[in-house]
């Protein structure tokens, strides 16, 4: 069990939780979090938002019973963490963009800290959040709200790589846009996607998080959650 340093509401139904301790983890990996004994049955997979000397930070959105319990925790409470799990983003070189939608912005902060001079495109439902935080580690930050889609804000031809996380429809639109632009302009932009499939065990044993790829069915928790976009069948 680990001690919570802070657990604060930051907007858009999202909370930022920092847990004290020495932790490992690469950009795009996740931990399984649990703050209860028997119910709910399953722990919750939460991507790493940040790691520093003081501890590890997660962003999560209240969407069900487990995250509702998380939201009621306060500094000094204890929580169980297991991880890190999964294959995360590769550290690429060239001109890089980060595209996040909703809670999908969460893992991109650690990416920005590890890949210098990224541009970030962040989409939100009602209000932009954490903009100052991302501006401190990114070259440029563009935000969209409501009916303005974040995928419309980016010129994909400007980038060698795009690393994205968010709702599946958003990532599909982004992939379609990249493929169309590559075909029309002769560019070779590549995309890494982080899938948000429902998970149970986090270790690849239960097959709950299976996703379809050009190489057959893969386990999101173990083979991913990050895949090359051209390999995923949306």
Tab-separated table of C-alpha atoms in Angstrom:
chain	number	residue	atom	x	y	z
A	1	UNK	CA	0.000	0.000	0.000
A	2	UNK	CA	1.165	3.499	-0.818
A	3	UNK	CA	0.241	6.867	0.671
A	4	UNK	CA	-1.614	9.490	-1.346
A	5	UNK	CA	0.050	12.922	-1.373
A	6	UNK	CA	-2.784	14.754	-3.139
A	7	UNK	CA	-6.020	13.982	-4.944
A	8	UNK	CA	-7.584	17.088	-6.452
A	9	UNK	CA	-10.317	17.933	-8.931
A	10	UNK	CA	-8.932	19.684	-12.030
A	11	UNK	CA	-12.060	20.026	-14.204
A	12	UNK	CA	-13.810	18.044	-16.964
A	13	UNK	CA	-14.801	15.363	-14.377
A	14	UNK	CA	-11.075	14.616	-13.968
A	15	UNK	CA	-8.901	14.308	-10.900
A	16	UNK	CA	-5.150	14.405	-10.404
A	17	UNK	CA	-3.793	11.932	-7.867
A	18	UNK	CA	-0.200	11.817	-6.682
A	19	UNK	CA	1.089	8.809	-4.748
A	20	UNK	CA	4.250	8.856	-2.650
A	21	UNK	CA	7.086	6.439	-3.340
A	22	UNK	CA	9.762	5.316	-5.774
A	23	UNK	CA	8.178	4.102	-8.989
A	24	UNK	CA	9.263	2.983	-12.422
A	25	UNK	CA	7.439	3.433	-15.692
A	26	UNK	CA	7.836	4.463	-19.304
A	27	UNK	CA	5.675	6.863	-21.278
A	28	UNK	CA	2.410	5.176	-22.220
A	29	UNK	CA	2.559	2.424	-19.589
A	30	UNK	CA	-0.069	2.036	-16.867
A	31	UNK	CA	-0.627	0.814	-13.315
A	32	UNK	CA	-3.526	-1.127	-11.823
A	33	UNK	CA	-5.010	0.904	-8.926
A	34	UNK	CA	-7.200	-0.387	-6.121
A	35	UNK	CA	-8.608	1.418	-3.051
A	36	UNK	CA	-11.062	-1.212	-1.790
A	37	UNK	CA	-11.096	-4.797	-0.482
A	38	UNK	CA	-13.704	-6.842	-2.354
A	39	UNK	CA	-16.006	-4.525	-4.324
A	40	UNK	CA	-15.636	-3.553	-7.091
A	41	UNK	CA	-14.066	-6.855	-8.086
A	42	UNK	CA	-11.486	-5.460	-10.480
A	43	UNK	CA	-8.660	-2.970	-10.050
A	44	UNK	CA	-8.646	-0.008	-12.419
A	45	UNK	CA	-6.001	0.540	-15.144
A	46	UNK	CA	-4.737	4.132	-15.082
A	47	UNK	CA	-1.994	5.463	-17.358
A	48	UNK	CA	1.079	7.170	-15.927
A	49	UNK	CA	0.771	10.940	-16.127
A	50	UNK	CA	4.085	11.776	-14.499
A	51	UNK	CA	6.876	10.354	-12.346
A	52	UNK	CA	9.317	12.359	-10.260
A	53	UNK	CA	11.482	11.945	-7.164
A	54	UNK	CA	8.485	12.415	-4.883
A	55	UNK	CA	6.158	9.885	-6.440
A	56	UNK	CA	3.884	8.994	-9.345
A	57	UNK	CA	0.930	11.009	-10.685
A	58	UNK	CA	-2.228	9.771	-12.380
A	59	UNK	CA	-5.104	11.553	-14.076
A	60	UNK	CA	-8.451	9.790	-14.031
A	61	UNK	CA	-12.014	10.584	-14.977
A	62	UNK	CA	-14.980	9.629	-12.815
A	63	UNK	CA	-16.992	7.245	-14.993
A	64	UNK	CA	-18.027	4.415	-12.663
A	65	UNK	CA	-17.947	2.958	-9.176
A	66	UNK	CA	-14.164	2.480	-8.996
A	67	UNK	CA	-13.173	5.979	-10.089
A	68	UNK	CA	-15.929	7.403	-7.887
A	69	UNK	CA	-14.212	5.754	-4.908
A	70	UNK	CA	-10.878	7.189	-6.048
A	71	UNK	CA	-12.380	10.687	-6.144
A	72	UNK	CA	-13.265	10.514	-2.435
A	73	UNK	CA	-9.716	9.702	-1.317
A	74	UNK	CA	-7.726	12.404	0.474
A	75	UNK	CA	-4.081	13.043	1.302
A	76	UNK	CA	-2.867	10.435	3.778
A	77	UNK	CA	-5.186	7.672	2.550
A	78	UNK	CA	-3.595	4.497	1.227
A	79	UNK	CA	-3.965	2.874	-2.183
A	80	UNK	CA	-2.674	-0.330	-3.777
A	81	UNK	CA	-0.653	0.001	-6.995
A	82	UNK	CA	0.603	-2.777	-9.270
A	83	UNK	CA	2.733	-2.160	-12.330
A	84	UNK	CA	4.020	-0.796	-14.545
A	85	UNK	CA	2.278	-2.804	-17.264
A	86	UNK	CA	2.107	-2.692	-21.034
A	87	UNK	CA	4.169	-1.471	-23.942
A	88	UNK	CA	4.259	2.308	-24.200
A	89	UNK	CA	5.259	4.918	-26.756
A	90	UNK	CA	8.602	4.623	-28.507
A	91	UNK	CA	10.997	7.533	-28.238
A	92	UNK	CA	11.071	8.850	-31.783
A	93	UNK	CA	13.102	11.597	-33.434
A	94	UNK	CA	11.983	14.270	-35.847
A	95	UNK	CA	9.033	16.638	-35.687
A	96	UNK	CA	6.509	15.162	-33.242
A	97	UNK	CA	2.907	16.053	-32.403
A	98	UNK	CA	0.855	14.826	-29.460
A	99	UNK	CA	-2.909	14.583	-29.968
A	100	UNK	CA	-5.116	13.927	-26.941
A	101	UNK	CA	-8.851	13.906	-26.439
A	102	UNK	CA	-10.477	14.092	-22.994
A	103	UNK	CA	-8.806	11.816	-20.475
A	104	UNK	CA	-6.564	10.746	-23.354
A	105	UNK	CA	-4.393	13.783	-22.586
A	106	UNK	CA	-3.194	11.993	-19.435
A	107	UNK	CA	-0.234	9.918	-20.733
A	108	UNK	CA	0.953	12.601	-23.150
A	109	UNK	CA	2.497	14.755	-20.425
A	110	UNK	CA	5.170	12.158	-19.667
A	111	UNK	CA	5.735	11.819	-23.414
A	112	UNK	CA	6.322	15.562	-23.717
A	113	UNK	CA	8.856	15.407	-20.885
A	114	UNK	CA	10.789	12.677	-22.686
A	115	UNK	CA	10.578	13.873	-26.312
A	116	UNK	CA	11.768	17.508	-26.578
A	117	UNK	CA	10.026	20.158	-28.694
A	118	UNK	CA	6.731	18.343	-29.219
A	119	UNK	CA	3.634	20.237	-30.299
A	120	UNK	CA	0.492	19.301	-28.374
A	121	UNK	CA	-3.118	19.326	-29.602
A	122	UNK	CA	-5.561	18.790	-26.741
A	123	UNK	CA	-9.329	18.457	-27.105
A	124	UNK	CA	-11.855	18.922	-24.286
A	125	UNK	CA	-15.627	18.779	-23.894
A	126	UNK	CA	-16.326	22.001	-21.972
A	127	UNK	CA	-13.128	23.690	-20.820
A	128	UNK	CA	-9.388	23.382	-21.464
A	129	UNK	CA	-7.430	22.108	-18.467
A	130	UNK	CA	-3.738	21.697	-17.611
A	131	UNK	CA	-2.748	24.044	-20.435
A	132	UNK	CA	-0.031	25.802	-18.403
A	133	UNK	CA	1.401	22.433	-17.428
A	134	UNK	CA	1.688	21.264	-21.025
A	135	UNK	CA	2.999	24.628	-22.209
A	136	UNK	CA	5.912	24.204	-19.794
A	137	UNK	CA	7.099	21.030	-21.567
A	138	UNK	CA	5.850	21.465	-25.165
A	139	UNK	CA	6.908	23.730	-27.996
A	140	UNK	CA	3.355	24.782	-28.898
A	141	UNK	CA	-0.008	23.869	-27.355
A	142	UNK	CA	-3.311	24.100	-29.229
A	143	UNK	CA	-6.621	23.385	-27.479
A	144	UNK	CA	-10.135	22.848	-28.785
A	145	UNK	CA	-13.431	22.759	-26.904
A	146	UNK	CA	-16.879	21.368	-27.623
A	147	UNK	CA	-17.884	20.932	-31.258
A	148	UNK	CA	-14.478	21.999	-32.550
A	149	UNK	CA	-12.619	18.739	-33.080
A	150	UNK	CA	-8.972	18.498	-32.149
A	151	UNK	CA	-8.304	16.457	-35.296
A	152	UNK	CA	-9.299	19.504	-37.381
A	153	UNK	CA	-6.663	21.652	-35.678
A	154	UNK	CA	-3.616	19.712	-36.844
A	155	UNK	CA	-1.913	19.723	-40.230
A	156	UNK	CA	-0.574	16.178	-40.178
A	157	UNK	CA	1.781	16.834	-43.097
A	158	UNK	CA	3.942	18.991	-40.813
A	159	UNK	CA	4.974	16.034	-38.626
A	160	UNK	CA	7.129	12.944	-38.878
A	161	UNK	CA	5.306	11.270	-36.001
A	162	UNK	CA	2.001	11.758	-34.205
A	163	UNK	CA	1.452	10.138	-30.803
A	164	UNK	CA	-2.180	10.027	-29.777
A	165	UNK	CA	-4.539	8.876	-27.047
A	166	UNK	CA	-8.268	9.432	-26.709
A	167	UNK	CA	-11.651	8.109	-27.813
A	168	UNK	CA	-11.449	5.471	-30.537
A	169	UNK	CA	-13.519	7.528	-33.036
A	170	UNK	CA	-11.106	10.438	-32.618
A	171	UNK	CA	-8.081	8.257	-33.291
A	172	UNK	CA	-9.762	6.662	-36.308
A	173	UNK	CA	-10.470	10.113	-37.783
A	174	UNK	CA	-6.852	11.063	-37.165
A	175	UNK	CA	-5.575	7.913	-38.867
A	176	UNK	CA	-7.863	8.474	-41.850
A	177	UNK	CA	-6.598	12.058	-42.119
A	178	UNK	CA	-2.959	10.960	-41.964
A	179	UNK	CA	-3.481	8.240	-44.576
A	180	UNK	CA	-5.248	10.673	-46.911
A	181	UNK	CA	-2.576	13.344	-46.508
A	182	UNK	CA	0.262	10.854	-46.977
A	183	UNK	CA	-1.344	9.621	-50.192
A	184	UNK	CA	-2.052	13.092	-51.586
A	185	UNK	CA	1.141	14.889	-50.561
A	186	UNK	CA	3.648	12.035	-50.539
A	187	UNK	CA	4.393	12.516	-46.847
A	188	UNK	CA	5.279	9.639	-44.542
A	189	UNK	CA	3.751	10.628	-41.219
A	190	UNK	CA	3.454	7.697	-38.821
A	191	UNK	CA	1.071	7.458	-35.880
A	192	UNK	CA	1.262	5.652	-32.539
A	193	UNK	CA	-2.112	5.101	-30.873
A	194	UNK	CA	-2.815	4.249	-27.248
A	195	UNK	CA	-5.997	2.186	-27.021
A	196	UNK	CA	-8.451	2.623	-24.162
A	197	UNK	CA	-10.008	-0.853	-24.216
A	198	UNK	CA	-11.663	-2.127	-21.038
A	199	UNK	CA	-9.206	-4.239	-19.019
A	200	UNK	CA	-9.560	-6.769	-16.214
A	201	UNK	CA	-6.275	-8.423	-15.236
A	202	UNK	CA	-3.748	-6.036	-16.813
A	203	UNK	CA	-1.353	-8.912	-17.591
A	204	UNK	CA	-2.802	-10.545	-20.716
A	205	UNK	CA	-4.366	-13.562	-19.035
A	206	UNK	CA	-8.099	-12.879	-19.302
A	207	UNK	CA	-8.423	-11.678	-22.947
A	208	UNK	CA	-11.026	-9.040	-21.986
A	209	UNK	CA	-9.046	-6.280	-23.721
A	210	UNK	CA	-8.462	-8.049	-27.046
A	211	UNK	CA	-8.164	-5.730	-30.057
A	212	UNK	CA	-8.005	-6.417	-33.786
A	213	UNK	CA	-4.812	-5.724	-35.718
A	214	UNK	CA	-3.432	-6.571	-39.131
A	215	UNK	CA	-1.349	-9.223	-37.361
A	216	UNK	CA	-4.363	-10.850	-35.708
A	217	UNK	CA	-5.962	-10.326	-32.320
A	218	UNK	CA	-3.717	-8.678	-29.732
A	219	UNK	CA	-4.005	-8.069	-25.990
A	220	UNK	CA	-4.242	-4.337	-25.341
A	221	UNK	CA	-2.798	-4.625	-21.832
A	222	UNK	CA	0.235	-6.735	-22.760
A	223	UNK	CA	0.940	-6.158	-26.466
A	224	UNK	CA	-0.155	-2.519	-26.100
A	225	UNK	CA	-1.752	-0.303	-25.055
A	226	UNK	CA	0.367	1.537	-27.632
A	227	UNK	CA	0.403	0.254	-31.225
A	228	UNK	CA	1.465	1.647	-34.557
A	229	UNK	CA	-1.688	3.133	-36.031
A	230	UNK	CA	-1.343	1.357	-39.364
A	231	UNK	CA	-1.495	-1.985	-37.549
A	232	UNK	CA	-4.798	-1.352	-35.749
A	233	UNK	CA	-8.132	-2.252	-37.333
A	234	UNK	CA	-10.526	0.389	-35.980
